[in-house]
Coordinates of C-alpha atoms and ligand atoms in Angstrom, one line a residue:
X650 CA 0.0 0.0 0.0
X651 CA 1.4 3.3 -1.1
X652 CA -0.8 5.3 1.3
X653 CA -1.2 5.5 5.0
X654 CA -4.8 5.8 6.2
X655 CA -5.5 8.5 8.8
X656 CA -8.8 8.1 10.6
X657 CA -10.6 10.1 13.3
X658 CA -13.9 9.1 14.8
X659 CA -16.9 10.9 16.1
X660 CA -19.3 8.8 18.2
X661 CA -22.7 9.9 19.4
X662 CA -24.1 8.1 22.4
X663 CA -27.7 8.5 23.4
X664 CA -28.1 8.6 27.2
X665 CA -30.8 6.6 29.0
X666 CA -32.0 9.4 31.3
X667 CA -35.7 9.4 32.3
X668 CA -36.4 12.7 30.6
X669 CA -35.1 14.6 27.5
X670 CA -32.3 17.1 27.5
X671 CA -34.2 20.4 27.8
X672 CA -37.8 19.4 28.7
X673 CA -39.6 16.9 30.9
X674 CA -40.8 14.6 28.1
X675 CA -39.8 10.9 28.5
X676 CA -36.6 10.0 26.7
X677 CA -37.6 6.4 26.5
X678 CA -39.0 6.9 23.0
X679 CA -37.9 3.7 21.2
X680 CA -40.7 1.8 19.6
X681 CA -43.4 4.2 20.8
X682 CA -46.2 5.6 18.7
X683 CA -44.8 8.6 16.6
X684 CA -45.2 12.1 18.0
X685 CA -46.6 11.1 21.4
X686 CA -43.5 12.0 23.4
X687 CA -43.4 15.7 22.5
X688 CA -44.0 19.2 24.0
X689 CA -43.6 22.8 22.9
X690 CA -39.8 22.7 23.9
X691 CA -38.8 19.6 21.9
X692 CA -41.1 20.6 19.0
X693 CA -39.4 24.0 18.9
X694 CA -42.5 26.1 19.3
X695 CA -42.0 29.8 19.6
X696 CA -41.5 31.0 23.1
X697 CA -40.7 27.6 24.7
X698 CA -37.6 27.7 26.9
X699 CA -35.1 24.9 27.5
X700 CA -34.2 23.8 31.0
X701 CA -31.0 21.6 31.0
X702 CA -31.3 18.1 32.4
X703 CA -28.9 17.9 35.4
X704 CA -28.5 14.1 35.3
X705 CA -27.6 14.2 31.6
X706 CA -24.9 16.8 32.3
X707 CA -23.5 14.7 35.2
X708 CA -23.5 11.6 33.0
X709 CA -21.7 13.4 30.2
X710 CA -19.1 14.4 32.8
X711 CA -19.0 10.9 34.0
X712 CA -18.2 9.7 30.5
X713 CA -15.6 12.4 30.1
X714 CA -13.9 11.5 33.4
X715 CA -14.0 7.8 32.5
X716 CA -12.1 8.7 29.3
X717 CA -9.5 10.6 31.3
X718 CA -10.6 14.0 30.1
X719 CA -10.1 17.3 31.8
X720 CA -13.3 18.8 33.0
X721 CA -13.7 22.5 32.1
X722 CA -14.6 24.7 35.1
X723 CA -16.8 26.7 32.8
X724 CA -18.8 25.3 30.0
X725 CA -21.7 26.6 27.9
X726 CA -24.2 25.5 25.3
X727 CA -24.2 26.9 21.8
X728 CA -26.6 27.0 19.0
X729 CA -25.6 25.1 15.8
X730 CA -27.8 26.5 13.1
X731 CA -28.8 24.5 10.1
X732 CA -32.0 23.8 8.2
X733 CA -33.3 20.3 8.0
X734 CA -36.8 19.0 8.5
X735 CA -35.9 16.8 11.5
X736 CA -34.7 19.9 13.4
X737 CA -37.8 21.9 14.4
X738 CA -36.0 24.9 16.0
X739 CA -33.7 25.4 13.0
X740 CA -30.8 25.0 15.3
X741 CA -29.5 22.2 17.6
X742 CA -28.4 23.1 21.1
X743 CA -24.8 21.7 21.3
X744 CA -21.4 22.8 22.6
X745 CA -18.9 24.5 20.5
X746 CA -15.8 26.0 22.0
X747 CA -16.4 25.1 25.7
X748 CA -17.3 21.4 25.9
X749 CA -17.6 19.6 29.2
X750 CA -14.6 17.4 28.6
X751 CA -11.3 17.9 26.8
X752 CA -8.1 15.9 26.1
X753 CA -8.8 12.3 27.2
X754 CA -7.7 9.0 25.8
X755 CA -8.5 5.3 25.4
X756 CA -5.6 2.9 25.4
X757 CA -5.6 0.1 22.8
X758 CA -3.4 -2.9 22.9
X759 CA -0.7 -1.3 20.8
X760 CA -1.4 2.4 20.8
X761 CA -3.0 5.3 22.6
X762 CA -6.0 7.0 21.0
X763 CA -6.3 10.6 22.0
X764 CA -9.8 12.0 22.7
X765 CA -10.2 15.6 21.7
X766 CA -13.5 16.4 23.3
X767 CA -16.6 15.1 24.9
X768 CA -19.6 17.3 24.6
X769 CA -23.4 17.4 25.3
X770 CA -26.1 18.0 22.7
X771 CA -29.6 17.0 21.8
X772 CA -30.9 14.5 19.3
X773 CA -33.0 15.4 16.3
X774 CA -36.3 14.0 15.2
X775 CA -36.4 11.0 12.9
X776 CA -37.4 11.1 9.2
X777 CA -39.2 8.2 7.6
X778 CA -39.4 7.9 3.9
X779 CA -42.6 6.0 3.0
X780 CA -45.1 5.4 0.3
X781 CA -48.6 6.6 1.2
X782 CA -51.4 6.1 -1.3
X783 CA -48.9 5.6 -4.2
X784 CA -47.1 8.9 -3.3
X785 CA -43.6 9.1 -2.0
X786 CA -43.7 11.1 1.3
X787 CA -41.4 11.9 4.1
X788 CA -42.8 11.5 7.6
X789 CA -41.3 13.0 10.8
X790 CA -41.4 11.5 14.2
X791 CA -40.3 14.0 16.9
X792 CA -40.3 11.5 19.8
X793 CA -36.5 11.4 19.6
X794 CA -36.2 15.2 19.3
X795 CA -34.3 16.5 22.3
X796 CA -33.1 13.2 23.7
X797 CA -29.7 13.7 25.4
X798 CA -26.7 12.9 23.2
X799 CA -23.0 12.8 24.2
X800 CA -20.5 13.2 21.4
X801 CA -17.0 11.8 21.7
X802 CA -14.5 13.0 19.2
X803 CA -11.0 11.5 18.8
X804 CA -7.9 13.0 17.3
X805 CA -7.0 11.5 13.9
X806 CA -5.0 8.7 15.6
X807 CA -6.3 5.5 14.0
X808 CA -4.2 3.8 11.3
X809 CA -6.6 1.2 10.2
X810 CA -10.1 -0.3 10.6
X811 CA -9.2 -2.9 13.2
X812 CA -7.9 -0.2 15.5
X813 CA -11.3 1.6 15.1
X814 CA -13.1 -1.6 15.9
X815 CA -11.0 -2.2 19.1
X816 CA -11.6 1.4 20.2
X817 CA -15.3 1.0 19.7
X818 CA -15.5 -2.2 21.7
X819 CA -13.7 -0.5 24.6
X820 CA -15.8 2.6 24.4
X821 CA -19.0 0.6 24.3
X822 CA -17.9 -1.4 27.3
X823 CA -17.0 1.7 29.3
X824 CA -20.3 3.3 28.6
X825 CA -22.1 0.2 29.7
X826 CA -20.0 -0.1 32.9
X827 CA -21.0 3.5 33.6
X828 CA -24.7 2.5 33.1
X829 CA -25.5 5.8 31.3
X830 CA -26.7 4.3 28.0
X831 CA -27.5 0.8 26.7
X832 CA -25.1 1.6 23.9
X833 CA -27.2 -0.7 21.8
X834 CA -26.2 -0.4 18.1
X835 CA -29.4 -1.9 16.7
X836 CA -31.5 0.7 18.5
X837 CA -29.3 3.6 17.4
X838 CA -28.0 4.3 20.9
X839 CA -24.5 4.6 19.4
X840 CA -23.9 6.2 16.0
X841 CA -20.5 6.4 14.3
X842 CA -18.9 8.8 12.0
X843 CA -15.4 8.0 10.7
X844 CA -13.3 10.7 9.1
X845 CA -10.8 9.3 6.6
X846 CA -7.9 10.6 4.6
X847 CA -4.8 9.1 3.0
X848 CA -1.3 10.3 3.0
X849 CA 1.6 9.1 0.8
X850 CA 3.9 6.8 2.8
X851 CA 6.9 8.4 1.4
X852 CA 6.1 11.7 3.0
X853 CA 7.7 12.1 6.4
X854 CA 5.3 11.8 9.2
X855 CA 4.6 9.8 12.4
X856 CA 1.6 9.2 14.5
X857 CA 0.4 11.2 16.3
X858 CA 0.2 13.5 13.3
X859 CA 0.6 17.2 13.9
X860 CA -2.1 19.2 12.2
X861 CA 0.2 20.8 9.6
X862 CA 1.1 17.3 8.4
X863 CA -2.5 16.2 7.9
X864 CA -3.8 15.9 4.3
X865 CA -5.6 19.0 3.0
X866 CA -8.9 17.1 2.8
X867 CA -10.9 14.5 4.8
X868 CA -14.0 12.5 4.0
X869 CA -16.6 12.0 6.7
X870 CA -18.9 9.0 6.5
X871 CA -22.1 9.9 8.4
X872 CA -24.3 8.0 10.8
X873 CA -23.2 4.4 10.7
X874 CA -25.1 2.1 13.1
X875 CA -22.9 -1.0 13.2
X876 CA -19.3 -1.8 14.2
X877 CA -19.1 -4.1 11.1
X878 CA -20.3 -1.4 8.7
X879 CA -17.9 1.2 10.1
X880 CA -15.0 -1.2 9.4
X881 CA -16.3 -1.9 5.9
X882 CA -16.9 1.8 5.1
X883 CA -13.3 2.6 6.2
X884 CA -11.9 -0.2 3.9
X885 CA -14.1 1.0 1.0
X886 CA -13.0 4.6 1.5
X887 CA -9.3 3.6 1.6
X888 CA -9.7 1.9 -1.8
X889 CA -11.7 4.7 -3.3
X890 CA -9.4 7.5 -2.2
X891 CA -6.3 5.5 -3.1
X892 CA -7.6 5.2 -6.7
X893 CA -8.2 8.9 -6.9
X894 CA -4.7 9.7 -5.6
X895 CA -3.2 7.2 -8.0
X896 CA -4.8 9.3 -10.8
X897 CA -3.2 12.4 -9.2
X898 CA -6.6 13.7 -8.1
X899 CA -7.3 14.9 -4.6
X900 CA -10.4 13.4 -3.1
X901 CA -13.1 16.1 -2.5
X902 CA -13.7 17.1 1.1
X903 CA -17.2 15.9 1.7
X904 CA -19.7 14.0 3.7
X905 CA -20.6 10.6 2.4
X906 CA -23.0 7.9 3.4
X907 CA -22.5 4.1 3.6
X908 CA -24.5 2.0 1.2
X909 CA -24.4 -1.5 2.6
X910 CA -26.0 -3.1 -0.4
X911 CA -23.5 -1.7 -2.8
X912 CA -20.6 -2.0 -0.4
X913 CA -19.5 1.6 -1.2
X914 CA -19.8 5.0 0.2
X915 CA -21.9 7.5 -1.7
X916 CA -21.6 11.3 -1.8
X917 CA -24.1 13.2 0.2
X918 CA -22.9 16.8 0.4
X919 CA -19.8 18.8 0.2
X920 CA -18.4 19.4 3.7
X921 CA -19.6 22.4 5.5
X922 CA -17.2 24.5 7.7
X923 CA -17.9 25.5 11.3
X924 CA -18.7 29.0 10.2
X925 CA -21.5 27.7 8.0
X926 CA -23.3 26.7 11.2
X927 CA -23.1 30.2 12.6
X928 CA -22.4 28.9 16.1
X929 CA -23.3 31.3 18.9
X930 CA -23.9 31.0 22.6
X931 CA -27.3 29.7 23.6
X932 CA -28.9 32.8 25.1
X933 CA -31.6 30.9 27.0
X934 CA -29.1 28.8 29.1
X935 CA -26.5 30.5 31.3
X936 CA -22.9 29.1 31.3
X937 CA -22.4 26.1 33.6
X938 CA -19.7 26.2 36.2
X939 CA -18.2 23.2 38.0
X940 CA -16.4 23.3 41.3
X941 CA -13.8 20.7 42.3
X942 CA -16.2 19.3 44.8
X943 CA -18.9 18.7 42.2
X944 CA -16.5 17.0 39.9
X945 CA -15.3 14.9 42.7
X946 CA -18.9 13.9 43.5
X947 CA -19.3 12.7 39.9
X948 CA -16.0 10.9 40.0
X949 CA -17.0 9.0 43.1
X950 CA -19.9 7.5 41.2
X951 CA -17.6 5.9 38.6
X952 CA -17.3 2.1 39.2
X953 CA -14.1 0.2 38.7
X954 CA -13.6 0.3 34.9
X955 CA -12.8 -2.6 32.6
X956 CA -9.0 -2.0 32.3
X957 CA -8.5 -1.8 36.1
X958 CA -10.8 -4.7 36.6
X959 CA -8.9 -6.8 34.1
X960 CA -5.6 -6.0 35.8
X961 CA -7.0 -6.8 39.3
X962 CA -8.6 -10.1 38.2
X963 CA -5.3 -11.3 36.6
X964 CA -3.4 -10.4 39.8
X965 CA -5.9 -11.4 42.4
X966 CA -7.3 -14.6 40.9
X967 CA -4.3 -15.7 38.8
X968 CA -6.3 -15.8 35.6
X969 CA -5.0 -15.6 32.0
X970 CA -5.8 -12.4 30.1
X971 CA -8.0 -14.5 27.8
X972 CA -10.1 -15.6 30.8
X973 CA -10.2 -12.2 32.2
X974 CA -11.4 -10.7 28.9
X975 CA -14.4 -13.0 28.9
X976 CA -15.2 -12.6 32.6
X977 CA -15.1 -8.8 32.6
X978 CA -16.9 -8.2 29.3
X979 CA -20.0 -7.2 31.3
X980 CA -19.9 -5.6 34.7
X981 CA -22.7 -7.9 35.9
X982 CA -20.9 -11.0 34.8
X983 CA -17.7 -9.8 36.6
X984 CA -19.7 -9.2 39.8
X985 CA -21.3 -12.6 39.5
X986 CA -17.9 -14.3 39.1
X987 CA -16.5 -12.5 42.2
X988 CA -19.5 -13.6 44.3
X989 CA -19.0 -17.2 43.1
X990 CA -15.3 -16.9 44.1
X991 CA -16.3 -15.8 47.6
X992 CA -18.9 -18.6 47.9
X993 CA -16.5 -21.1 46.5
X994 CA -13.7 -20.2 48.9
X995 CA -15.8 -21.8 51.7
X996 CA -15.5 -25.1 49.9
X997 CA -11.9 -24.6 48.9
X998 CA -12.9 -24.2 45.2
X999 CA -10.2 -22.2 43.4
X1000 CA -11.0 -19.0 41.4
X1001 CA -9.5 -20.8 38.4
X1002 CA -11.9 -23.7 38.6
X1003 CA -14.8 -21.4 38.8
X1004 CA -13.6 -19.3 35.9
X1005 CA -13.1 -22.5 33.8
X1006 CA -16.6 -23.7 34.6
X1007 CA -18.2 -20.3 33.7
X1008 CA -16.2 -20.0 30.5
X1009 CA -16.7 -23.6 29.3
X1010 CA -20.2 -24.3 30.5
X1011 CA -21.7 -20.8 30.1
X1012 CA -24.3 -21.2 32.9
X1013 CA -27.3 -18.9 32.7
X1014 CA -26.4 -16.3 35.2
X1015 CA -30.0 -15.0 35.4
X1016 CA -31.2 -18.4 36.6
X1017 CA -28.4 -19.8 38.6
X1018 CA -27.2 -17.7 41.6
X1019 CA -23.5 -17.8 42.4
X1020 CA -24.0 -20.1 45.4
X1021 CA -25.8 -22.6 43.3
X1022 CA -23.1 -22.4 40.7
X1023 CA -20.6 -23.4 43.3
X1024 CA -22.8 -26.4 44.3
X1025 CA -22.9 -27.3 40.6
X1026 CA -19.2 -27.2 40.3
X1027 CA -18.6 -29.2 43.4
X1028 CA -21.1 -31.8 42.0
X1029 CA -19.3 -32.1 38.7
X1030 CA -16.0 -32.6 40.5
X1031 CA -17.3 -35.7 42.2
X1032 CA -16.3 -39.1 40.8
X1033 CA -18.0 -42.1 42.4
X1034 CA -20.8 -43.5 40.3
X1035 CA -24.3 -43.6 41.8
X1036 CA -27.0 -45.6 40.2
X1037 CA -29.9 -43.6 38.8
X1038 CA -32.3 -45.5 41.1
X1039 CA -30.2 -44.4 44.1
X1040 CA -30.2 -40.9 42.9
X1041 CA -34.0 -40.8 42.3
X1042 CA -34.6 -42.2 45.7
X1043 CA -32.4 -39.5 47.3
X1044 CA -34.2 -36.8 45.4
X1045 CA -37.6 -38.1 46.5
X1046 CA -36.5 -38.2 50.1
X1047 CA -35.1 -34.7 50.1
X1048 CA -38.2 -33.2 48.5
X1049 CA -40.4 -35.0 51.1
X1050 CA -38.2 -33.7 54.0
X1051 CA -38.1 -30.1 52.7
X1052 CA -41.6 -28.9 52.0
X1053 CA -40.7 -25.3 52.6
X1054 CA -38.0 -25.2 50.0
X1055 CA -40.3 -27.1 47.6
X1056 CA -43.0 -24.5 48.2
X1057 CA -40.5 -21.6 47.7
X1058 CA -39.3 -23.2 44.5
X1059 CA -42.9 -23.5 43.2
X1060 CA -43.5 -19.9 44.2
X1061 CA -40.7 -19.0 41.8
X1062 CA -37.7 -18.8 44.2
X1063 CA -35.5 -20.9 41.9
X1064 CA -32.5 -20.0 44.0
X1065 CA -33.5 -22.8 46.5
X1066 CA -32.3 -25.3 43.9
X1067 CA -28.8 -24.9 45.2
X1068 CA -30.0 -25.7 48.7
X1069 CA -31.9 -28.8 47.5
X1070 CA -29.0 -30.0 45.4
X1071 CA -26.8 -29.7 48.4
X1072 CA -29.2 -31.8 50.5
X1073 CA -29.4 -34.5 47.8
X1074 CA -25.6 -34.6 47.6
X1075 CA -25.5 -35.1 51.4
X1076 CA -27.6 -38.2 51.0
X1077 CA -25.1 -39.8 48.6
X1078 CA -21.8 -41.5 49.3
X1079 CA -18.9 -39.0 49.5
X1080 CA -17.3 -38.3 46.1
X1081 CA -20.4 -39.5 44.2
X1082 CA -20.6 -38.3 40.6
X1083 CA -24.1 -36.9 40.8
X1084 CA -24.6 -35.3 37.5
X1085 CA -28.2 -34.8 36.7
X1086 CA -29.4 -34.0 40.2
X1087 CA -30.5 -30.6 39.1
X1088 CA -32.6 -32.1 36.2
X1089 CA -34.1 -34.7 38.4
X1090 CA -35.2 -32.1 41.0
X1091 CA -36.6 -29.9 38.3
X1092 CA -38.5 -32.8 36.8
X1093 CA -39.9 -33.8 40.1
X1094 CA -41.1 -30.3 40.8
X1095 CA -42.7 -29.6 37.5
Ligands
ADP1965 P1 -14.9 19.3 11.5 O1 -14.7 20.7 12.1 O2 -15.0 19.3 10.1 O3 -15.9 18.5 12.2 P2 -12.6 18.5 13.0 O4 -11.3 19.0 12.8 O5 -13.4 18.9 14.2 O6 -13.5 18.6 11.7 O7 -12.5 16.9 13.1 C1 -13.5 16.0 13.1 C2 -13.0 14.6 13.1 O8 -12.2 14.4 12.0 C3 -12.1 14.4 14.3 O9 -12.4 13.1 14.8 C4 -10.7 14.4 13.7 O10 -9.8 13.6 14.4 C5 -10.9 13.9 12.4 N1 -9.9 14.4 11.4 C6 -9.5 15.7 11.2 N2 -8.6 15.8 10.2 C7 -8.6 14.5 9.6 C8 -7.9 14.0 8.5 N3 -7.1 14.7 7.8 N4 -8.1 12.7 8.3 C9 -8.9 11.9 9.0 N5 -9.5 12.4 10.1 C10 -9.4 13.7 10.4
MG1966 MG1 -18.0 16.3 12.1
ZN1967 ZN1 -40.6 17.8 25.2

């Protein structure tokens, strides 16, 4: 390859606050009947005044802190003016020169990605292009209008699509650990915009690239809603721009869209400059100041994040990085594992054995509480064979002797299974291999 790709990424994350960014409408709009979650503020009616959502701002700062950003002491909202039917006010309330967070980073395996800014804004309505009575029409649903959005902008530090994919996995995981968004791609909770340019490999440059060494153009691919598509869009752009450069043409600075069917990007509009948006301070919302104490209070709400947790799991439980990656993928799974380790230590079950069991057998963590899991692991580690008749007999007896547990189970407290399994095991000779106890009990209690 003659050219080195240079990629920067803008990511929009929709927050799962109860209400919208500047009004009290519910922000839980997904799948609801169109235009039922609206009010004068989010419809942009004349005279309606925005009132910022404090939780949304705190969550934006939480994200910024988790990404190692500096938090500005003073921030403000600005109006970004442009005309589009999904934007009823004719401007979007966003942040321009004083965002909440600045200069953070996410560490990938082999490189550091700098985060330029983290800012707060509001979502737009949603356009739907349909066919009504044989006519092509565009319909607008304003339920999404005004839902809090956090935008995370990186420096142009990515060298290829796999790095972008790794970054996105990490970002999504951090957002989910923070519990501020479902970060669900299918529902549009996260929307991605890669910016791509190519530079000749013979020119003298190194990452991180200083702004004077950046190519004179960049192409932004808008609104991609899948990690896979973002990688494909980047690959397709690298090929398209490479071909232009080979012909001694400079790619046009523009915004393009991703056409999944064609597997190519398509031109949408030539890129606007910041001054086209006529940004100016939002006059209806005073600047927002943060004291150290307020920032500290937000910082204290941040849980242990994936990188720290991975390190601690490796050290504390002696696990491989592969095992740790799986166990910490979700915060709830990591918590589950740690509880099982605690419960298991009473039976001298090692953290490694528990990790192996979880990783290989993939137990349903919603149905099996950690204590029960420990029982299951103990059971699988037994060896002596017991006849199925013996086993059935033991189950029958235990169920007879424990009517309360049986009642609880039938009332839906399935966690008593662990207790019953333990009782059955106690009936059997030591070291019995008693696979199938669980199934027998479940059958008997159907
Ligand atoms: P704009 O003002 O047009 O939105 P910015 O300079 O704010 O442009 O950058 C937007 C995004 O584009 C950032 O993620 C940035 O890292 C990235 N970017 C900037 N220049 C380039 C370039 N030459 N090639 C690829 N990405 C770039
Ligand atoms: Mg942009
Ligand atoms: Zn509203």
